[in-house]
XYZ file of C-alpha atoms in Angstrom:
746
model
C -30.705 18.868 24.753
C -31.997 18.672 28.688
C -30.537 17.958 31.109
C -31.716 14.378 33.179
C -31.113 13.256 36.299
C -31.343 9.403 36.819
C -31.299 7.944 40.374
C -29.766 4.515 39.703
C -30.663 3.213 43.851
C -33.146 1.394 43.130
C -31.748 -0.566 40.369
C -28.273 -1.475 42.159
C -28.311 -5.740 43.209
C -28.355 -5.617 47.187
C -25.633 -5.851 48.962
C -24.135 -3.257 46.818
C -26.650 -0.531 47.093
C -26.216 2.962 47.386
C -27.027 6.235 45.919
C -25.411 7.645 42.818
C -27.125 10.451 40.953
C -25.754 11.723 37.412
C -25.915 14.738 35.564
C -25.485 14.545 31.718
C -26.930 15.296 29.191
C -27.785 12.081 27.025
C -31.551 10.563 25.952
C -34.042 10.309 27.982
C -34.229 6.696 27.207
C -30.996 5.509 28.530
C -31.134 2.718 30.624
C -28.994 0.783 34.204
C -27.246 -2.090 35.115
C -24.764 -2.480 37.837
C -22.188 -5.297 38.648
C -19.135 -5.262 40.534
C -16.404 -6.932 40.027
C -13.822 -7.214 42.985
C -13.965 -4.005 44.321
C -15.049 -1.753 42.102
C -18.250 -1.432 41.793
C -19.952 -1.352 37.571
C -22.741 1.319 36.838
C -23.549 1.175 33.092
C -25.479 3.760 30.975
C -27.209 1.997 27.647
C -29.837 2.688 25.331
C -32.083 -0.064 24.661
C -32.819 -0.298 20.789
C -29.665 1.894 20.133
C -28.265 0.871 15.885
C -25.100 -0.659 18.373
C -27.443 -4.087 19.030
C -24.411 -5.180 20.971
C -25.258 -2.632 23.813
C -27.599 -5.760 25.509
C -28.518 -6.747 28.908
C -25.133 -7.637 31.382
C -22.979 -7.997 28.113
C -21.040 -4.440 28.955
C -20.836 -5.431 32.551
C -19.931 -8.705 31.609
C -17.347 -6.925 29.358
C -16.224 -4.096 31.641
C -15.012 -7.102 34.276
C -13.768 -9.097 31.263
C -11.805 -5.616 31.131
C -11.181 -4.636 34.436
C -9.936 -8.747 34.864
C -7.008 -7.746 32.113
C -5.412 -4.600 33.409
C -5.217 -5.703 37.350
C -3.156 -8.867 36.289
C -0.795 -6.397 33.691
C -0.775 -3.704 36.050
C -2.095 -3.449 39.391
C -5.798 -3.671 41.025
C -7.705 0.020 39.507
C -7.569 2.250 42.192
C -11.069 3.634 41.782
C -14.074 3.004 43.440
C -16.302 2.375 40.694
C -15.949 2.774 36.587
C -19.477 3.970 34.904
C -19.725 3.160 31.074
C -21.779 5.204 28.864
C -23.165 4.433 25.937
C -22.744 7.483 23.514
C -24.294 8.593 20.263
C -21.179 9.460 18.753
C -18.589 6.638 17.894
C -15.857 5.503 19.445
C -15.321 6.346 22.692
C -13.763 8.681 25.056
C -12.357 8.721 28.814
C -11.926 10.262 32.318
C -11.473 9.355 35.596
C -14.016 6.829 36.315
C -15.874 7.129 33.327
C -16.255 6.277 29.835
C -18.627 6.947 26.479
C -18.305 3.998 23.962
C -20.394 4.177 21.172
C -20.547 -0.289 21.313
C -20.478 -2.554 23.532
C -16.724 -3.145 21.701
C -14.598 -5.446 24.186
C -11.845 -4.787 22.465
C -12.653 -0.808 22.263
C -13.710 -1.008 26.031
C -10.096 -2.514 26.931
C -8.959 -0.035 25.492
C -11.039 2.890 27.434
C -10.614 1.463 30.817
C -6.625 1.661 29.853
C -7.094 4.694 30.341
C -8.195 5.299 33.550
C -4.617 3.496 34.162
C -2.661 5.261 31.798
C -4.292 8.406 32.852
C -6.667 7.841 35.479
C -4.263 6.791 37.650
C -0.930 7.083 36.284
C -1.412 10.884 35.790
C 1.124 11.945 31.935
C 1.006 15.405 30.829
C -1.157 13.848 27.211
C 0.051 17.409 25.162
C 2.958 16.701 26.278
C 4.170 12.808 25.511
C 0.258 10.897 24.504
C 2.852 8.001 24.356
C 2.366 7.728 27.623
C -1.581 7.213 27.718
C -2.286 6.575 24.396
C 0.629 4.743 23.070
C 0.082 2.211 26.528
C -3.548 1.906 26.375
C -3.356 0.431 22.373
C -0.408 -1.437 23.538
C -2.069 -3.535 26.242
C -5.359 -3.609 23.928
C -3.775 -5.155 21.720
C -1.538 -7.501 24.148
C -5.086 -8.512 25.390
C -6.513 -9.643 22.321
C -2.870 -11.253 21.463
C -4.064 -13.369 24.632
C -7.310 -14.081 23.668
C -7.678 -14.961 19.859
C -4.013 -16.331 19.760
C -2.845 -13.911 16.987
C -0.311 -10.871 17.465
C -1.286 -8.072 16.054
C 2.291 -7.254 15.830
C 2.848 -7.857 11.900
C 0.409 -5.877 11.009
C 1.635 -2.901 13.096
C 5.223 -2.956 12.512
C 4.821 -3.416 9.041
C 2.403 -0.491 8.692
C 4.957 1.879 10.432
C 7.828 0.321 8.394
C 6.878 1.648 5.786
C 6.105 5.152 7.351
C 9.750 5.259 8.070
C 11.259 4.271 4.628
C 9.928 7.240 2.946
C 10.206 9.437 5.333
C 6.891 9.863 7.132
C 7.201 9.120 10.018
C 8.067 11.514 13.363
C 9.094 10.898 16.267
C 6.499 9.726 19.321
C 7.974 11.892 21.780
C 7.133 15.209 19.462
C 4.735 18.020 22.233
C 1.618 17.119 20.244
C 1.099 20.018 18.123
C 4.979 19.903 16.587
C 3.376 16.955 14.200
C 3.110 17.776 10.826
C -0.563 17.117 11.541
C -3.800 15.999 12.972
C -2.843 11.861 10.981
C 0.584 11.951 11.893
C 0.197 12.833 15.633
C -2.055 10.055 15.628
C -0.728 7.582 13.677
C 2.410 8.336 15.253
C 0.811 8.758 19.734
C -0.659 5.473 18.905
C 0.612 3.387 16.870
C 4.023 3.745 16.792
C 4.067 5.073 20.987
C 2.529 0.890 20.499
C 5.549 -0.284 18.931
C 7.954 1.412 20.942
C 6.416 -0.968 23.986
C 6.220 -4.241 22.015
C 9.744 -3.662 21.021
C 10.121 -2.920 25.199
C 8.689 -5.578 26.560
C 10.677 -7.962 22.861
C 13.882 -6.891 23.808
C 13.504 -7.511 27.856
C 10.885 -10.873 27.187
C 6.819 -10.635 28.381
C 7.259 -11.316 32.189
C 9.590 -8.953 32.578
C 7.567 -6.667 30.753
C 4.524 -7.218 32.835
C 7.111 -6.797 35.941
C 7.817 -3.518 34.717
C 4.419 -3.103 34.198
C 3.216 -3.991 37.328
C 6.806 -2.194 39.735
C 5.758 1.425 37.557
C 2.080 1.114 38.573
C 2.282 -0.053 42.290
C 5.257 2.987 42.612
C 3.414 6.013 39.953
C -0.519 5.769 40.605
C -2.417 8.454 41.651
C 1.444 10.391 40.251
C 2.683 12.976 37.852
C 4.210 10.306 35.338
C 7.015 11.171 32.024
C 9.236 9.169 30.330
C 11.793 9.818 32.595
C 9.907 7.771 35.618
C 8.941 4.935 33.306
C 12.741 4.279 31.844
C 14.073 4.336 35.470
C 11.685 1.448 35.905
C 12.468 -0.822 33.122
C 15.747 -0.390 33.895
C 15.236 -1.485 37.201
C 13.276 -4.262 36.829
C 15.019 -5.663 33.653
C 18.752 -5.163 34.799
C 19.789 -3.675 31.287
C 20.727 -0.209 29.765
C 17.775 0.516 27.193
C 19.391 4.301 26.140
C 19.175 3.319 22.682
C 15.715 1.564 22.331
C 14.333 5.195 24.319
C 16.413 7.453 22.844
C 16.367 6.073 19.022
C 12.352 5.293 18.976
C 11.235 7.263 21.404
C 13.403 10.840 19.754
C 13.754 9.315 16.295
C 13.183 7.739 12.940
C 16.168 5.738 13.087
C 15.917 2.024 10.627
C 17.588 -0.983 11.394
C 19.180 -3.335 9.572
C 21.486 -6.638 10.908
C 23.223 -8.948 7.925
C 24.284 -11.863 8.353
C 28.571 -11.515 7.720
C 31.062 -13.967 7.263
C 30.064 -17.859 8.562
C 32.637 -20.337 10.347
C 31.242 -23.967 11.734
C 33.995 -26.561 13.815
C 33.285 -29.449 15.178
C 35.046 -30.364 18.461
C 34.216 -33.566 21.723
C 30.930 -31.792 22.539
C 29.367 -30.989 19.152
C 29.926 -27.270 16.809
C 30.789 -24.523 17.534
C 29.705 -21.519 14.739
C 30.951 -18.883 14.562
C 28.752 -16.369 13.204
C 29.447 -12.207 12.198
C 26.662 -10.165 12.872
C 26.498 -6.571 10.735
C 24.730 -3.181 11.529
C 24.148 -1.833 8.788
C 22.096 1.577 9.582
C 22.038 3.288 12.515
C 19.869 2.220 14.508
C 20.569 -0.190 17.323
C 18.572 -3.407 18.955
C 19.148 -6.240 20.479
C 19.023 -8.916 17.768
C 18.620 -12.985 17.761
C 21.087 -15.409 16.118
C 19.978 -19.092 15.916
C 22.354 -21.935 14.353
C 20.276 -25.082 12.605
C 21.679 -27.917 12.600
C 20.241 -31.178 11.661
C 18.817 -32.208 15.289
C 17.989 -29.500 17.036
C 17.742 -25.235 16.821
C 20.604 -22.909 19.213
C 18.851 -19.412 19.344
C 21.793 -16.404 21.034
C 20.820 -13.341 21.525
C 23.422 -10.816 20.227
C 23.692 -6.832 22.029
C 23.878 -4.761 18.312
C 25.993 -2.475 19.761
C 28.661 -3.208 17.123
C 29.137 -2.880 13.565
C 30.626 -5.939 13.242
C 29.761 -8.312 16.315
C 31.182 -12.037 16.714
C 29.474 -14.874 18.740
C 29.526 -17.959 19.289
C 26.244 -20.941 19.005
C 26.818 -24.542 19.564
C 24.595 -27.685 18.337
C 24.907 -30.596 19.373
C 24.440 -31.985 15.964
C 26.176 -30.222 12.637
C 24.736 -27.191 11.822
C 22.965 -26.987 8.326
C 21.708 -22.326 8.252
C 22.440 -19.371 10.370
C 19.144 -16.688 10.918
C 18.665 -13.339 12.259
C 16.048 -12.457 14.475
C 13.193 -15.460 13.168
C 10.885 -13.816 15.087
C 11.051 -10.396 12.653
C 10.461 -9.234 15.985
C 13.813 -6.768 15.289
C 12.018 -3.823 13.630
C 15.245 -4.708 10.579
C 13.486 -3.168 6.978
C 15.921 -6.295 5.121
C 15.311 -8.685 6.425
C 17.049 -10.375 2.599
C 20.298 -10.480 4.453
C 19.390 -12.400 7.346
C 20.435 -16.196 6.660
C 22.879 -18.356 5.174
C 23.700 -21.291 4.591
C 25.904 -23.266 4.647
C 27.676 -25.138 1.412
C 29.972 -24.704 -1.188
C 27.026 -22.960 -2.545
C 25.688 -22.344 0.585
C 22.521 -19.212 0.116
C 22.412 -16.027 0.789
C 19.257 -14.740 2.070
C 15.796 -16.335 2.824
C 14.291 -19.038 0.166
C 12.083 -17.512 -1.541
C 8.504 -18.263 -1.501
C 7.717 -19.909 -5.161
C 3.893 -20.097 -5.384
C 1.522 -20.425 -8.675
C 0.277 -17.275 -9.933
C -2.893 -16.609 -10.925
C -2.131 -13.092 -11.872
C -5.009 -11.919 -9.751
C -2.839 -11.942 -6.303
C 0.218 -11.802 -5.096
C 1.527 -12.919 -2.051
C 3.607 -10.533 0.175
C 6.155 -11.402 2.603
C 8.772 -9.561 5.499
C 10.908 -11.484 5.692
C 11.485 -13.031 2.392
C 10.966 -12.477 -1.086
C 7.515 -14.262 -2.821
C 8.142 -15.660 -7.092
C 4.852 -16.511 -8.316
C 5.588 -18.150 -11.653
C 2.268 -17.994 -14.041
C 2.334 -20.127 -17.658
C 1.605 -17.564 -20.628
C 0.207 -18.805 -24.038
C -1.075 -16.097 -26.159
C -2.106 -14.453 -29.888
C -1.212 -12.489 -32.755
C -0.921 -12.054 -36.790
C 3.507 -12.665 -36.976
C 3.504 -15.649 -34.480
C 0.492 -17.406 -34.265
C 0.440 -19.336 -30.662
C 2.691 -18.017 -28.881
C 3.554 -20.175 -24.898
C 6.527 -19.799 -22.226
C 6.851 -18.520 -18.614
C 6.521 -15.499 -16.239
C 7.800 -14.988 -13.335
C 6.775 -12.147 -11.088
C 8.818 -11.533 -7.271
C 8.242 -8.929 -4.768
C 9.606 -8.571 -1.092
C 7.306 -6.708 1.731
C 5.557 -5.567 -1.689
C 7.272 -3.041 -2.509
C 10.642 -3.565 -2.925
C 12.330 -6.282 -5.743
C 9.835 -5.627 -8.030
C 11.024 -7.845 -10.519
C 9.892 -9.913 -13.680
C 10.492 -11.520 -16.377
C 9.448 -13.767 -18.675
C 10.677 -16.353 -21.708
C 8.168 -17.212 -24.135
C 8.888 -19.413 -27.919
C 6.907 -17.846 -30.986
C 5.402 -21.673 -32.507
C 4.354 -20.085 -35.812
C 1.248 -22.224 -35.339
C -1.972 -20.840 -36.873
C -0.132 -17.903 -38.467
C -0.210 -17.418 -42.406
C 3.560 -15.942 -41.888
C 4.506 -18.466 -39.503
C 7.292 -16.831 -37.253
C 8.702 -19.220 -34.643
C 10.922 -17.197 -32.874
C 11.957 -16.922 -29.014
C 11.358 -14.179 -26.317
C 12.899 -11.834 -23.688
C 11.347 -9.552 -21.746
C 12.907 -8.778 -18.121
C 12.181 -5.321 -15.481
C 14.147 -4.786 -12.168
C 12.041 -1.726 -10.043
C 13.324 -1.053 -6.514
C 15.995 -3.311 -5.534
C 16.500 -2.982 -1.463
C 20.724 -1.670 -2.413
C 19.087 1.001 -4.030
C 16.347 2.140 -1.143
C 15.380 5.582 -1.362
C 12.826 6.984 0.449
C 10.188 8.072 -1.884
C 11.329 7.077 -4.677
C 11.147 4.257 -7.411
C 14.051 3.102 -9.229
C 12.963 1.221 -13.038
C 15.491 -0.714 -15.373
C 13.667 -3.229 -18.287
C 15.835 -5.092 -21.448
C 14.011 -6.733 -23.403
C 13.709 -8.294 -27.031
C 9.601 -8.799 -27.795
C 7.882 -9.471 -31.312
C 10.273 -7.705 -33.312
C 11.173 -4.605 -30.825
C 13.928 -4.448 -29.041
C 15.042 -2.093 -25.988
C 15.418 -0.843 -22.396
C 14.032 1.187 -19.592
C 16.481 3.678 -17.233
C 13.659 5.981 -15.236
C 13.783 7.012 -11.437
C 10.235 8.120 -10.428
C 9.688 10.243 -7.245
C 6.369 10.734 -5.036
C 5.395 12.409 -1.846
C 2.048 13.631 -0.191
C 2.588 16.736 1.435
C 0.041 14.822 4.857
C -0.514 11.549 5.387
C -4.366 11.113 4.442
C -4.416 14.591 3.221
C -3.394 16.953 0.966
C -1.124 17.140 -2.737
C 0.409 14.548 -3.985
C 3.140 15.686 -5.946
C 5.400 13.583 -7.941
C 8.353 13.876 -10.799
C 10.869 11.896 -12.731
C 13.438 10.940 -15.773
C 13.793 8.213 -18.058
C 15.839 7.347 -20.784
C 14.638 4.940 -23.066
C 15.539 2.500 -25.761
C 12.863 1.290 -28.378
C 13.805 -0.016 -32.217
C 12.737 -2.938 -34.854
C 14.391 -5.769 -35.877
C 11.445 -7.864 -37.420
C 8.135 -6.118 -39.385
C 6.105 -8.639 -39.371
C 4.564 -8.157 -36.559
C 3.923 -4.547 -36.429
C 0.706 -2.934 -37.522
C 2.438 -0.131 -40.674
C -0.772 1.853 -38.786
C 1.481 1.857 -35.843
C 4.667 1.673 -36.380
C 7.315 2.729 -38.615
C 10.909 0.525 -39.308
C 12.922 3.332 -37.694
C 14.414 2.911 -33.483
C 14.076 5.530 -31.163
C 15.552 6.952 -28.071
C 14.524 9.092 -26.052
C 14.797 11.065 -22.587
C 11.983 12.713 -21.016
C 11.643 14.111 -18.371
C 7.981 14.620 -16.382
C 5.888 15.937 -13.247
C 2.199 15.957 -11.894
C 0.442 16.427 -8.556
C -3.065 15.256 -7.397
C -4.820 16.351 -4.627
C -8.720 17.653 -3.589
C -10.084 20.497 -3.912
C -13.636 20.458 -1.754
C -15.873 17.160 -3.565
C -13.425 17.206 -6.269
C -10.226 15.101 -6.764
C -7.840 16.223 -9.056
C -4.810 14.484 -11.016
C -2.345 16.656 -14.002
C 0.436 15.099 -15.255
C 3.235 17.547 -17.582
C 5.612 15.378 -19.664
C 8.735 16.691 -22.454
C 10.706 14.841 -23.404
C 13.467 14.701 -26.778
C 14.627 11.767 -28.329
C 16.206 10.753 -32.251
C 15.673 8.409 -34.726
C 17.639 5.342 -35.956
C 17.729 3.116 -38.962
C 19.441 -0.207 -39.489
C 22.145 2.576 -41.610
C 23.331 4.675 -38.662
C 21.960 6.957 -36.095
C 21.046 9.513 -37.794
C 19.203 8.213 -40.186
C 15.468 7.246 -40.675
C 12.673 6.144 -43.074
C 10.441 8.500 -44.508
C 12.794 11.389 -44.451
C 12.351 11.872 -40.641
C 13.565 14.969 -38.512
C 17.215 12.352 -37.183
C 15.680 14.760 -33.907
C 12.304 16.053 -32.110
C 10.669 17.111 -28.746
C 7.692 15.598 -27.616
C 5.634 16.476 -24.324
C 1.630 16.560 -23.467
C -0.299 18.079 -20.974
C -3.283 15.709 -18.908
C -5.487 16.568 -16.395
C -8.501 15.118 -15.053
C -11.563 15.827 -12.593
C -13.750 14.383 -10.902
C -16.229 14.125 -7.820
C -19.159 12.606 -6.247
C -22.664 14.038 -5.850
C -26.241 12.975 -4.640
C -24.787 10.122 -1.861
C -22.238 8.351 -4.267
C -24.808 8.198 -6.623
C -24.124 10.040 -9.338
C -20.743 10.914 -10.695
C -18.881 13.319 -12.942
C -15.322 13.063 -14.131
C -13.459 14.465 -16.611
C -10.403 15.614 -19.177
C -8.611 17.591 -21.202
C -5.726 16.457 -23.036
C -2.931 18.694 -25.515
C -0.337 16.861 -26.995
C 3.178 17.652 -29.806
C 5.697 15.868 -31.063
C 7.608 16.890 -34.150
C 10.942 17.532 -34.941
C 12.613 20.352 -37.231
C 10.408 20.072 -40.628
C 7.482 16.545 -40.005
C 6.099 15.078 -36.976
C 8.160 12.067 -34.764
C 7.602 8.981 -36.196
C 4.652 7.010 -36.089
C 5.213 5.611 -33.035
C 5.796 8.783 -31.356
C 2.837 10.746 -32.404
C -0.535 11.108 -31.000
C -3.675 9.141 -31.957
C -7.203 10.744 -31.964
C -8.708 7.240 -30.314
C -6.422 6.321 -27.883
C -3.266 5.778 -26.694
C -0.108 5.447 -28.339
C 2.021 2.279 -29.015
C 5.035 2.711 -27.233
C 2.240 2.623 -23.920
C 1.171 -0.578 -24.693
C 4.393 -2.752 -25.834
C 4.046 -4.643 -22.050
C 0.682 -5.848 -23.184
C 1.316 -8.861 -25.618
C -3.165 -8.613 -25.835
C -1.852 -5.461 -28.203
C 1.124 -5.085 -28.690
C 1.058 -6.845 -32.481
C -0.456 -6.554 -35.138
C -3.718 -9.782 -35.020
C -3.297 -9.690 -31.037
C -6.143 -10.165 -28.784
C -8.468 -7.183 -27.634
C -6.598 -5.191 -31.129
C -8.344 -7.917 -34.078
C -10.474 -6.859 -37.066
C -13.951 -7.782 -34.589
C -12.061 -6.140 -31.252
C -12.701 -2.863 -30.269
C -9.856 -1.848 -27.445
C -9.964 0.461 -26.314
C -7.695 2.041 -24.051
C -7.174 6.155 -22.117
C -4.905 8.002 -23.946
C -4.093 10.639 -26.354
C -7.718 12.524 -27.804
C -9.196 9.084 -26.313
C -12.672 10.333 -29.006
C -13.923 6.424 -28.328
C -15.556 4.912 -31.197
C -12.786 6.447 -33.930
C -9.540 4.400 -35.406
C -7.206 3.483 -33.270
C -4.799 4.516 -36.353
C -5.362 7.831 -36.919
C -1.806 9.184 -35.457
C -1.458 13.191 -36.452
C 2.464 15.487 -34.724
C -0.223 17.247 -32.925
C -3.346 16.689 -30.260
C -6.312 18.789 -28.007
C -8.517 17.314 -26.848
C -11.666 17.183 -23.867
C -13.932 14.184 -22.684
C -17.053 14.526 -20.106
C -18.142 11.243 -18.118
C -21.467 11.336 -16.195
C -22.052 7.877 -14.380
C -24.739 7.596 -11.941
C -24.112 4.409 -9.765
C -27.617 1.675 -10.199
C -25.945 -0.707 -7.413
C -22.870 -0.244 -5.266
C -21.507 -3.728 -3.140
C -18.171 -2.009 -1.955
C -17.506 -5.799 0.194
C -18.468 -7.751 -2.998
C -16.489 -9.728 -5.576
C -17.428 -10.417 -9.052
C -19.177 -7.151 -8.620
C -18.449 -4.234 -6.349
C -20.277 -0.931 -8.612
C -22.744 -1.138 -11.801
C -22.710 2.313 -13.387
C -24.308 3.691 -16.841
C -23.035 6.039 -17.953
C -22.874 8.743 -20.737
C -20.154 9.944 -22.495
C -19.490 13.022 -25.244
C -15.546 13.142 -26.133
C -13.841 16.266 -28.645
C -10.403 16.596 -30.135
C -8.343 18.679 -32.443
C -5.639 17.766 -34.569
C -2.815 19.413 -36.420
C -0.906 18.052 -39.594
C 1.138 18.852 -42.762
C -1.142 15.860 -44.251
C -4.001 14.868 -41.539
C -4.716 11.333 -42.161
C -7.973 10.280 -45.694
C -8.253 14.049 -45.442
C -4.995 16.173 -46.731
C -6.084 19.152 -44.068
C -3.812 20.654 -42.224
C -6.550 20.458 -38.554
C -9.982 18.340 -38.410
C -11.946 18.407 -35.173
C -14.034 15.466 -34.853
C -16.594 14.003 -31.801
C -18.437 11.636 -30.132
C -21.790 11.243 -28.064
C -22.604 7.737 -26.258
C -23.496 5.555 -23.891
C -21.523 3.122 -21.682
C -21.660 0.764 -18.864
C -19.010 0.415 -15.869
C -18.355 -2.569 -14.072
C -16.144 -2.865 -11.109
C -14.517 -5.678 -10.123
C -12.078 -7.172 -7.446
C -11.030 -10.419 -7.399
C -8.087 -11.878 -5.084
C -6.366 -8.940 -4.118
C -7.034 -7.192 -7.756
C -9.645 -3.881 -7.488
C -10.231 -3.637 -11.779
C -12.701 -2.109 -13.556
C -14.694 -2.265 -16.834
C -16.181 -0.666 -19.240
C -18.209 -0.618 -22.251
C -18.861 2.615 -24.170
C -21.180 2.487 -27.414
C -20.435 6.010 -29.021
C -23.326 6.262 -31.695
C -22.313 9.785 -32.882
C -18.858 9.929 -34.274
C -18.966 13.875 -36.204
C -16.324 12.587 -38.621
C -17.372 9.296 -39.633
C -14.540 8.596 -41.839
C -12.104 8.018 -39.120
C -14.498 5.894 -36.527
C -13.400 3.021 -36.636
C -15.676 1.333 -39.561
C -15.311 4.588 -41.575
C -15.048 2.000 -44.636
C -18.349 0.717 -44.521
C -20.845 3.771 -43.415
C -20.509 7.333 -44.407
C -23.487 8.081 -41.548
C -22.731 9.673 -38.345
C -24.226 7.762 -36.419
C -24.003 4.039 -36.216
C -23.357 1.557 -33.958
C -20.425 0.965 -32.711
C -18.741 0.328 -29.306
C -15.673 -0.224 -27.561
C -14.408 -2.188 -24.262
C -11.747 -1.058 -22.110
C -9.528 -2.542 -18.259
C -8.203 -0.539 -15.947
C -6.036 -2.009 -13.357
C -4.280 -0.071 -10.607
C -0.768 0.149 -11.886
C 1.628 -2.549 -10.866
C -0.340 -5.319 -11.501
């Protein structure tokens, strides 16, 4: 790269013509445009015909002038005689006093980078020691600019994103010296985003007009000088006439959670209207002023509680009869649990906010910051025992991470079934109740009676990333599960025996990236017992009362050749045995796919004759040996397996809906099964493998991404174990399997 010197004298419009010389390492095709905003000369160096077409004639000058106008309004008049906006070759932007380098003429980028000339170039701070005074400030003013320009606030997304990090203890104090952060991603998120949120919280606490006075006073008093937190806090408290010690201490120097709740409420009528006495409870350490609103029949009154005491009482006067009390109706207090922020009057008055009730398509879920969303969905499916089955499902969530409850009530009509079973079934699951909130921990509670099975589950799972955005994610968990049998008419005898199981298990695992590889490993160890109607230690088929079950599964995946090719591998080893016998069929490992209990809550798979397990449908659920093209009823005490898939991406449309990616694949599967008496062979061990071609179709409907897989295992080494083994003795034959991969929790 050479150094070029451009004379800008002749390009300047009169009467602002001056001689300026800039020496810089840039493409010699850069051009100059100049303009003036008040007393500030604007220089723009841009490259015509570059990748970003927004750098047209006059656009950057105009947008720089707009940014100067906004910054002059909230801080004060620009303190330097000129500003130069350089179109940089790299992405993003960089700031210097009186100069900024921008990769585009984006208004947002210009507002952000120009803002540094105020909150770094003029209010000189130590960005290493107190980076929020620079990046946090300019992110804040940029957000405020677009809030006014677009009439849409970015606060909800900012606040909820930081709240998620706070709840899982990934946040670190905004006031840390830069090199003390856990990693660079944490530094950036805390300095930019949590620093911005701190200033948003200050703005909400003091009000917009007072916040403007604070910024202008701070700028006027401290420009051309060095500033720090103490200087800014002194101005903020002086102008607002408030003690802001809790806000500065907790939000800058800690990661405290906030939670205010409505306690007791009483209303009384007097000569001038109604008075409501509201108890405000502080349930976490965070202290923040909280608005208390009383909604009456004909009017609404809002008062502000200081939020200091663990229990405080405020009096709210309305002209008409009160109907409801709400805390923080504008959702600005960073209160993590807003399900306790509302209370309705009356004998059966509602506690908590009214949920959003909506029709659930199954593809997307509504999520709200201040209330639960409850989706209702009609159900209909078929199986051989109950025939047509109809019902209704309810699916809840709060913020998409708590109160992940699901329940359904169904009725087997017996219509169209030779067995004609008519029966009511019920399922309920509660996951992550707010009352059990623990960082990085998920709790699940299940109870059900569905299609010949009854049972329950209690599980606790922990997961944590080493770093934000990279590094290993570790996970572990424990579970206690009961699955009993009360109607064998629903059960496929190739998958179930008429015994119940009680099983306790531990699982652990990790996923990470190593170079271009994405790696994942899971280890599960468990012990259980069989029982039947005669007692806890009784069982059928002379099964051992107690059994052990464990498995390991590892996957590795990488892309290469500009993501046109994808290589995936999988290894598996599992065993399930008692003292002398294998475990019951439902706890053995299957050569062709996952075990029956993994499919228990999928009505399209769990019972005889269900849509995906009928005689003419070959569904493949990854698990166990996963040898495609084999009979899904072949199980054994122990199975070890390996698989390789090589995909060639034909088309990629990341923003597409119905098809986001289409790929063709070649695959090979292999497994060895061990048992005293293997099905159809009587052998103690047997090898089986398959080879084939397939297709992978990636979709996105609503908010749900999923993948459909079509595989054609034209070769199976052991024909008697193949899916059409009763019809052919050929190793080579036409076979097909279908699979559907949907993200967990959907």
